[in-house]
PDB file of C-alpha atoms in Angstrom:
ATOM      1  CA  ASN A  20     -21.871 -15.441  28.971  1.00 55.00           C
ATOM      2  CA  ALA A  21     -18.099 -14.179  29.437  1.00 74.00           C
ATOM      3  CA  GLY A  22     -16.849 -12.956  26.804  1.00 92.00           C
ATOM      4  CA  VAL A  23     -13.417 -13.350  25.406  1.00 96.00           C
ATOM      5  CA  MET A  24     -10.440 -14.495  27.485  1.00 96.00           C
ATOM      6  CA  GLN A  25      -7.005 -13.770  27.201  1.00 97.00           C
ATOM      7  CA  ASN A  26      -4.031 -14.321  30.244  1.00 97.00           C
ATOM      8  CA  PRO A  27      -1.970 -13.109  31.232  1.00 97.00           C
ATOM      9  CA  ARG A  28      -3.016  -9.222  31.049  1.00 96.00           C
ATOM     10  CA  HIS A  29       0.947  -8.479  31.859  1.00 97.00           C
ATOM     11  CA  LEU A  30       3.315  -9.955  30.498  1.00 98.00           C
ATOM     12  CA  VAL A  31       7.491  -8.990  30.584  1.00 98.00           C
ATOM     13  CA  ARG A  32      10.039 -11.286  29.578  1.00 98.00           C
ATOM     14  CA  ARG A  33      13.883 -10.906  29.561  1.00 97.00           C
ATOM     15  CA  ARG A  34      15.433 -11.715  25.297  1.00 97.00           C
ATOM     16  CA  GLY A  35      15.822 -15.036  24.746  1.00 97.00           C
ATOM     17  CA  GLN A  36      12.666 -16.057  27.091  1.00 98.00           C
ATOM     18  CA  GLU A  37      10.289 -17.703  26.223  1.00 98.00           C
ATOM     19  CA  ALA A  38       6.504 -15.808  25.864  1.00 98.00           C
ATOM     20  CA  ARG A  39       3.137 -18.423  26.288  1.00 98.00           C
ATOM     21  CA  LEU A  40       0.144 -16.378  25.217  1.00 98.00           C
ATOM     22  CA  ARG A  41      -3.710 -17.878  26.337  1.00 98.00           C
ATOM     23  CA  CYS A  42      -6.722 -17.191  24.883  1.00 98.00           C
ATOM     24  CA  SER A  43     -10.531 -19.590  26.061  1.00 97.00           C
ATOM     25  CA  PRO A  44     -13.060 -18.198  23.308  1.00 96.00           C
ATOM     26  CA  MET A  45     -16.451 -16.781  23.232  1.00 94.00           C
ATOM     27  CA  LYS A  46     -19.069 -20.176  25.361  1.00 92.00           C
ATOM     28  CA  GLY A  47     -20.387 -21.644  21.904  1.00 89.00           C
ATOM     29  CA  HIS A  48     -16.781 -20.160  19.446  1.00 91.00           C
ATOM     30  CA  SER A  49     -14.383 -22.615  17.951  1.00 90.00           C
ATOM     31  CA  HIS A  50     -12.813 -20.186  15.763  1.00 92.00           C
ATOM     32  CA  VAL A  51     -10.109 -18.164  16.881  1.00 94.00           C
ATOM     33  CA  TYR A  52      -8.210 -15.066  15.407  1.00 94.00           C
ATOM     34  CA  TRP A  53      -4.784 -14.134  17.350  1.00 96.00           C
ATOM     35  CA  TYR A  54      -2.872  -9.759  15.661  1.00 96.00           C
ATOM     36  CA  ARG A  55      -0.546  -8.629  16.904  1.00 96.00           C
ATOM     37  CA  GLN A  56      -0.779  -5.364  17.867  1.00 94.00           C
ATOM     38  CA  LEU A  57       2.231  -2.289  17.890  1.00 90.00           C
ATOM     39  CA  PRO A  58       1.438   1.256  19.630  1.00 81.00           C
ATOM     40  CA  GLU A  59      -0.091   3.593  17.458  1.00 77.00           C
ATOM     41  CA  GLU A  60      -0.524   1.100  15.321  1.00 82.00           C
ATOM     42  CA  GLY A  61      -4.251  -0.989  13.434  1.00 84.00           C
ATOM     43  CA  LEU A  62      -4.635  -4.899  14.064  1.00 89.00           C
ATOM     44  CA  LYS A  63      -1.672  -6.900  12.174  1.00 92.00           C
ATOM     45  CA  PHE A  64      -3.280 -11.082  11.581  1.00 92.00           C
ATOM     46  CA  MET A  65      -0.797 -13.789  13.134  1.00 95.00           C
ATOM     47  CA  VAL A  66      -3.546 -16.779  12.774  1.00 95.00           C
ATOM     48  CA  TYR A  67      -6.972 -18.407  12.329  1.00 93.00           C
ATOM     49  CA  LEU A  68      -7.525 -21.501  14.156  1.00 94.00           C
ATOM     50  CA  GLN A  69     -10.492 -23.490  14.165  1.00 92.00           C
ATOM     51  CA  LYS A  70     -10.679 -26.642  16.862  1.00 88.00           C
ATOM     52  CA  GLU A  71      -6.889 -28.185  16.148  1.00 87.00           C
ATOM     53  CA  ASN A  72      -6.648 -27.318  12.884  1.00 93.00           C
ATOM     54  CA  ILE A  73      -4.408 -24.108  12.159  1.00 94.00           C
ATOM     55  CA  ILE A  74      -6.479 -22.568   9.110  1.00 91.00           C
ATOM     56  CA  ASP A  75      -4.373 -19.942   8.074  1.00 91.00           C
ATOM     57  CA  GLU A  76      -0.764 -18.424   9.536  1.00 93.00           C
ATOM     58  CA  SER A  77      -0.251 -16.111   6.569  1.00 91.00           C
ATOM     59  CA  GLY A  78       0.742 -13.838   9.493  1.00 92.00           C
ATOM     60  CA  MET A  79       2.672 -15.741  11.511  1.00 95.00           C
ATOM     61  CA  PRO A  80       6.347 -15.017  12.185  1.00 94.00           C
ATOM     62  CA  LYS A  81       8.445 -18.026  10.354  1.00 91.00           C
ATOM     63  CA  GLU A  82      10.224 -18.610  12.718  1.00 95.00           C
ATOM     64  CA  ARG A  83       9.288 -18.741  16.787  1.00 97.00           C
ATOM     65  CA  PHE A  84       6.038 -18.021  16.369  1.00 98.00           C
ATOM     66  CA  SER A  85       3.316 -21.008  16.672  1.00 97.00           C
ATOM     67  CA  ALA A  86      -0.504 -21.266  18.069  1.00 97.00           C
ATOM     68  CA  GLU A  87      -2.854 -24.394  18.398  1.00 96.00           C
ATOM     69  CA  PHE A  88      -6.141 -24.706  19.750  1.00 95.00           C
ATOM     70  CA  PRO A  89      -6.420 -28.305  21.279  1.00 93.00           C
ATOM     71  CA  LYS A  90      -9.673 -29.814  21.184  1.00 90.00           C
ATOM     72  CA  GLU A  91      -9.463 -29.137  24.937  1.00 90.00           C
ATOM     73  CA  GLY A  92      -8.377 -25.585  26.666  1.00 92.00           C
ATOM     74  CA  PRO A  93      -7.662 -22.211  25.497  1.00 96.00           C
ATOM     75  CA  SER A  94      -5.834 -21.352  21.743  1.00 97.00           C
ATOM     76  CA  ILE A  95      -1.919 -20.860  22.919  1.00 98.00           C
ATOM     77  CA  LEU A  96      -0.181 -18.440  21.162  1.00 98.00           C
ATOM     78  CA  ARG A  97       3.922 -18.745  21.968  1.00 98.00           C
ATOM     79  CA  ILE A  98       6.947 -16.555  21.585  1.00 98.00           C
ATOM     80  CA  GLN A  99       9.670 -18.638  21.762  1.00 98.00           C
ATOM     81  CA  GLN A 100      13.350 -16.520  22.540  1.00 98.00           C
ATOM     82  CA  VAL A 101      11.732 -12.808  22.466  1.00 98.00           C
ATOM     83  CA  VAL A 102      13.248 -10.632  20.751  1.00 97.00           C
ATOM     84  CA  ARG A 103      12.583  -6.418  22.144  1.00 95.00           C
ATOM     85  CA  GLY A 104      10.651  -6.032  18.184  1.00 94.00           C
ATOM     86  CA  ASP A 105       8.446  -8.740  19.979  1.00 96.00           C
ATOM     87  CA  SER A 106       6.748  -5.891  22.417  1.00 96.00           C
ATOM     88  CA  ALA A 107       3.393  -5.554  21.990  1.00 96.00           C
ATOM     89  CA  ALA A 108      -0.569  -6.216  22.274  1.00 97.00           C
ATOM     90  CA  TYR A 109      -1.818  -8.946  21.880  1.00 98.00           C
ATOM     91  CA  PHE A 110      -5.362 -10.198  21.097  1.00 97.00           C
ATOM     92  CA  CYS A 111      -7.555 -12.480  20.000  1.00 96.00           C
ATOM     93  CA  ALA A 112     -11.073 -13.238  18.682  1.00 95.00           C
ATOM     94  CA  SER A 113     -14.222 -16.144  18.642  1.00 94.00           C
ATOM     95  CA  SER A 114     -16.384 -16.424  16.055  1.00 90.00           C
ATOM     96  CA  ARG A 115     -19.705 -19.174  16.534  1.00 87.00           C
ATOM     97  CA  SER A 116     -18.574 -19.627  12.444  1.00 79.00           C
ATOM     98  CA  ARG A 117     -16.775 -18.944   9.971  1.00 73.00           C
ATOM     99  CA  ASP A 118     -19.253 -16.633   7.565  1.00 66.00           C
ATOM    100  CA  THR A 119     -20.935 -14.909  10.639  1.00 60.00           C
ATOM    101  CA  GLY A 120     -18.111 -12.001  10.489  1.00 73.00           C
ATOM    102  CA  GLU A 121     -18.595 -10.604  13.570  1.00 86.00           C
ATOM    103  CA  LEU A 122     -15.267 -11.059  15.862  1.00 90.00           C
ATOM    104  CA  PHE A 123     -15.614 -10.564  19.537  1.00 93.00           C
ATOM    105  CA  PHE A 124     -11.878  -9.520  20.526  1.00 94.00           C
ATOM    106  CA  GLY A 125     -10.453 -10.083  24.004  1.00 96.00           C
ATOM    107  CA  GLU A 126      -8.476  -7.421  25.915  1.00 95.00           C
ATOM    108  CA  GLY A 127      -5.564  -8.526  24.475  1.00 96.00           C
ATOM    109  CA  SER A 128      -2.221  -9.018  25.626  1.00 97.00           C
ATOM    110  CA  ARG A 129       0.919  -6.521  26.239  1.00 97.00           C
ATOM    111  CA  LEU A 130       3.935  -8.180  26.085  1.00 97.00           C
ATOM    112  CA  THR A 131       7.439  -6.165  27.076  1.00 97.00           C
ATOM    113  CA  VAL A 132      10.696  -7.706  26.142  1.00 97.00           C
ATOM    114  CA  LEU A 133      12.487  -5.716  28.385  1.00 96.00           C
TER     115      LEU A 133
ATOM    116  CA  SER B  17      -6.215  -8.059  -0.556  1.00 55.00           C
ATOM    117  CA  GLN B  18      -9.256  -7.763   1.976  1.00 69.00           C
ATOM    118  CA  GLN B  19      -7.193  -5.381   4.485  1.00 82.00           C
ATOM    119  CA  GLY B  20      -9.632  -2.049   5.376  1.00 88.00           C
ATOM    120  CA  GLU B  21      -7.937   1.217   4.694  1.00 91.00           C
ATOM    121  CA  GLU B  22      -9.624   4.255   6.929  1.00 94.00           C
ATOM    122  CA  ASP B  23      -9.210   7.484   6.096  1.00 94.00           C
ATOM    123  CA  PRO B  24      -9.018  10.896   7.673  1.00 96.00           C
ATOM    124  CA  GLN B  25      -6.242   8.658   9.487  1.00 94.00           C
ATOM    125  CA  ALA B  26      -6.599  11.058  12.953  1.00 96.00           C
ATOM    126  CA  LEU B  27     -10.109  13.182  12.796  1.00 97.00           C
ATOM    127  CA  SER B  28     -11.008  15.858  15.607  1.00 97.00           C
ATOM    128  CA  ILE B  29     -13.886  17.776  16.476  1.00 97.00           C
ATOM    129  CA  GLN B  30     -16.246  18.703  19.244  1.00 97.00           C
ATOM    130  CA  GLU B  31     -19.124  17.121  20.650  1.00 97.00           C
ATOM    131  CA  GLY B  32     -21.930  17.092  19.624  1.00 97.00           C
ATOM    132  CA  GLU B  33     -20.915  17.831  15.741  1.00 97.00           C
ATOM    133  CA  ASN B  34     -21.019  14.597  14.090  1.00 97.00           C
ATOM    134  CA  ALA B  35     -18.161  12.719  12.241  1.00 97.00           C
ATOM    135  CA  THR B  36     -17.486  10.379   9.481  1.00 97.00           C
ATOM    136  CA  MET B  37     -14.575   8.239   8.920  1.00 97.00           C
ATOM    137  CA  ASN B  38     -14.096   6.286   5.130  1.00 97.00           C
ATOM    138  CA  CYS B  39     -13.264   2.901   4.444  1.00 96.00           C
ATOM    139  CA  SER B  40     -12.162   1.552   1.188  1.00 95.00           C
ATOM    140  CA  TYR B  41     -10.735  -1.964  -0.088  1.00 93.00           C
ATOM    141  CA  LYS B  42      -9.795  -3.583  -2.934  1.00 91.00           C
ATOM    142  CA  THR B  43     -11.875  -7.001  -3.295  1.00 86.00           C
ATOM    143  CA  SER B  44     -15.213  -8.357  -4.015  1.00 88.00           C
ATOM    144  CA  ILE B  45     -16.610  -8.635  -0.273  1.00 88.00           C
ATOM    145  CA  ASN B  46     -19.781 -10.638   1.712  1.00 88.00           C
ATOM    146  CA  ASN B  47     -19.931  -7.848   3.303  1.00 90.00           C
ATOM    147  CA  LEU B  48     -18.234  -4.935   5.651  1.00 93.00           C
ATOM    148  CA  GLN B  49     -17.854  -4.625   8.911  1.00 93.00           C
ATOM    149  CA  TRP B  50     -16.771  -1.479  11.682  1.00 95.00           C
ATOM    150  CA  TYR B  51     -14.812  -1.732  14.729  1.00 96.00           C
ATOM    151  CA  ARG B  52     -14.050   0.889  17.445  1.00 97.00           C
ATOM    152  CA  GLN B  53     -11.588   0.342  20.399  1.00 95.00           C
ATOM    153  CA  ASN B  54     -10.773   2.708  22.746  1.00 94.00           C
ATOM    154  CA  SER B  55      -6.975   3.473  24.230  1.00 89.00           C
ATOM    155  CA  GLY B  56      -5.804  -0.076  25.577  1.00 84.00           C
ATOM    156  CA  ARG B  57      -8.603  -2.355  25.467  1.00 91.00           C
ATOM    157  CA  GLY B  58     -10.015  -4.522  22.005  1.00 92.00           C
ATOM    158  CA  LEU B  59     -11.949  -4.135  19.796  1.00 93.00           C
ATOM    159  CA  VAL B  60     -15.591  -4.460  20.041  1.00 95.00           C
ATOM    160  CA  HIS B  61     -17.888  -4.468  17.275  1.00 93.00           C
ATOM    161  CA  LEU B  62     -19.691  -1.515  16.056  1.00 96.00           C
ATOM    162  CA  ILE B  63     -21.868  -2.743  13.204  1.00 95.00           C
ATOM    163  CA  LEU B  64     -22.338  -4.899   9.728  1.00 93.00           C
ATOM    164  CA  ILE B  65     -23.471  -3.769   6.608  1.00 95.00           C
ATOM    165  CA  ARG B  66     -23.545  -6.531   4.163  1.00 93.00           C
ATOM    166  CA  SER B  67     -23.182  -6.037   0.498  1.00 93.00           C
ATOM    167  CA  ASN B  68     -26.390  -5.654  -1.151  1.00 94.00           C
ATOM    168  CA  GLU B  69     -27.631  -3.007   1.684  1.00 96.00           C
ATOM    169  CA  ARG B  70     -26.740   0.050   0.744  1.00 97.00           C
ATOM    170  CA  GLU B  71     -26.811   2.005   3.714  1.00 98.00           C
ATOM    171  CA  LYS B  72     -27.524   0.786   7.391  1.00 97.00           C
ATOM    172  CA  HIS B  73     -28.336   2.878  11.120  1.00 96.00           C
ATOM    173  CA  SER B  74     -27.633   2.097  14.785  1.00 95.00           C
ATOM    174  CA  GLY B  75     -28.606   4.343  17.295  1.00 96.00           C
ATOM    175  CA  ARG B  76     -26.442   7.336  16.554  1.00 97.00           C
ATOM    176  CA  LEU B  77     -24.352   5.541  13.458  1.00 97.00           C
ATOM    177  CA  ARG B  78     -25.238   5.147   9.976  1.00 98.00           C
ATOM    178  CA  VAL B  79     -22.970   3.107   7.645  1.00 98.00           C
ATOM    179  CA  THR B  80     -23.396   3.056   3.639  1.00 98.00           C
ATOM    180  CA  LEU B  81     -21.558   0.901   1.393  1.00 97.00           C
ATOM    181  CA  ASP B  82     -21.076   1.644  -2.737  1.00 97.00           C
ATOM    182  CA  THR B  83     -19.742  -2.373  -3.317  1.00 95.00           C
ATOM    183  CA  SER B  84     -19.495   0.188  -7.281  1.00 95.00           C
ATOM    184  CA  LYS B  85     -16.521   2.250  -5.177  1.00 96.00           C
ATOM    185  CA  LYS B  86     -15.648  -1.170  -3.264  1.00 95.00           C
ATOM    186  CA  SER B  87     -15.973   2.256  -0.215  1.00 96.00           C
ATOM    187  CA  SER B  88     -17.594   2.752   2.384  1.00 97.00           C
ATOM    188  CA  SER B  89     -18.489   5.388   5.361  1.00 98.00           C
ATOM    189  CA  LEU B  90     -19.268   5.356   8.720  1.00 98.00           C
ATOM    190  CA  LEU B  91     -21.072   8.586  10.522  1.00 98.00           C
ATOM    191  CA  ILE B  92     -21.079   9.734  14.114  1.00 98.00           C
ATOM    192  CA  THR B  93     -24.206  12.055  14.774  1.00 97.00           C
ATOM    193  CA  ALA B  94     -24.088  13.891  17.396  1.00 97.00           C
ATOM    194  CA  SER B  95     -21.264  12.683  18.705  1.00 97.00           C
ATOM    195  CA  ARG B  96     -19.892  12.474  23.272  1.00 97.00           C
ATOM    196  CA  ALA B  97     -16.467  12.301  24.275  1.00 96.00           C
ATOM    197  CA  ALA B  98     -17.337   8.957  25.190  1.00 96.00           C
ATOM    198  CA  ASP B  99     -16.712   8.527  21.244  1.00 97.00           C
ATOM    199  CA  THR B 100     -13.576   9.135  20.518  1.00 97.00           C
ATOM    200  CA  ALA B 101     -11.557   5.706  20.795  1.00 97.00           C
ATOM    201  CA  SER B 102     -10.121   4.708  17.292  1.00 95.00           C
ATOM    202  CA  TYR B 103     -11.980   2.926  14.841  1.00 97.00           C
ATOM    203  CA  PHE B 104     -11.785   0.476  12.200  1.00 95.00           C
ATOM    204  CA  CYS B 105     -13.609  -1.162   9.131  1.00 94.00           C
ATOM    205  CA  GLY B 106     -13.044  -4.657   7.842  1.00 91.00           C
ATOM    206  CA  PRO B 107     -14.830  -5.871   4.881  1.00 89.00           C
ATOM    207  CA  THR B 108     -15.545  -9.977   3.926  1.00 85.00           C
ATOM    208  CA  GLY B 109     -15.381 -11.586   1.620  1.00 78.00           C
ATOM    209  CA  THR B 110     -13.408 -14.809   0.796  1.00 69.00           C
ATOM    210  CA  ALA B 111     -10.340 -14.735   2.553  1.00 66.00           C
ATOM    211  CA  SER B 112     -10.465 -17.329   5.730  1.00 64.00           C
ATOM    212  CA  LYS B 113      -9.655 -14.504   8.207  1.00 76.00           C
ATOM    213  CA  LEU B 114     -10.497 -10.235   8.322  1.00 81.00           C
ATOM    214  CA  THR B 115      -7.949  -8.099   8.063  1.00 83.00           C
ATOM    215  CA  PHE B 116      -8.057  -4.187   9.319  1.00 87.00           C
ATOM    216  CA  GLY B 117      -6.575  -0.653   8.359  1.00 87.00           C
ATOM    217  CA  THR B 118      -4.819   1.897  10.653  1.00 90.00           C
ATOM    218  CA  GLY B 119      -8.063   3.056  11.793  1.00 93.00           C
ATOM    219  CA  THR B 120      -9.158   6.671  12.509  1.00 96.00           C
ATOM    220  CA  ARG B 121      -8.360   7.669  14.965  1.00 95.00           C
ATOM    221  CA  LEU B 122     -11.346  10.185  16.872  1.00 97.00           C
ATOM    222  CA  GLN B 123     -10.645  12.887  19.347  1.00 97.00           C
ATOM    223  CA  VAL B 124     -14.767  14.564  21.023  1.00 97.00           C
ATOM    224  CA  THR B 125     -13.070  17.314  22.523  1.00 95.00           C
ATOM    225  CA  LEU B 126     -15.305  18.989  24.752  1.00 89.00           C
TER     226      LEU B 126
END
């Protein structure tokens, strides 16, 4: 049973370009969470999605960031017009249900903005 | 906020010694989880303790929970160099998301 798969593992973008990060949850998991981590810091919650629905996006910047989790296919975190401050590791996690607690994390996507 | 705050921020011990790290939180919880993050990797779930439990063991890990003090501790006994990592706690309650503090960075030296 494959774990949470994130791709790309590393992404380099120039300022103003778009970044798309993909996350395939574990089989049977319909809950997806995105986190951002700056060097030497903890994980900051961004957004929680369930299939086709955004449940909690309280951690998402108001502009340039969006997330989706379509009925078919991976969850996508999209960052438009990237700036240097967007450089970070972005982690995706999934769970079977909201109440089980345990999250399974992917290995992260490291975005570098030049 | 349901976020956990880990303490100390950094801990350095020698192999074979025990490591204790603490977590404090502010709201009522259903359970509390501990995760480990090796450098450059994703978080790995270590142990979950429910609000009606006071202590739980898993191998060399021992977790305690004091809901009256809104605190938890993680004890790693007989530490190994491979235990070097950052450790995060995640209190879970009615909020829809699991939030983390800045973690405890544990360094185990030979």
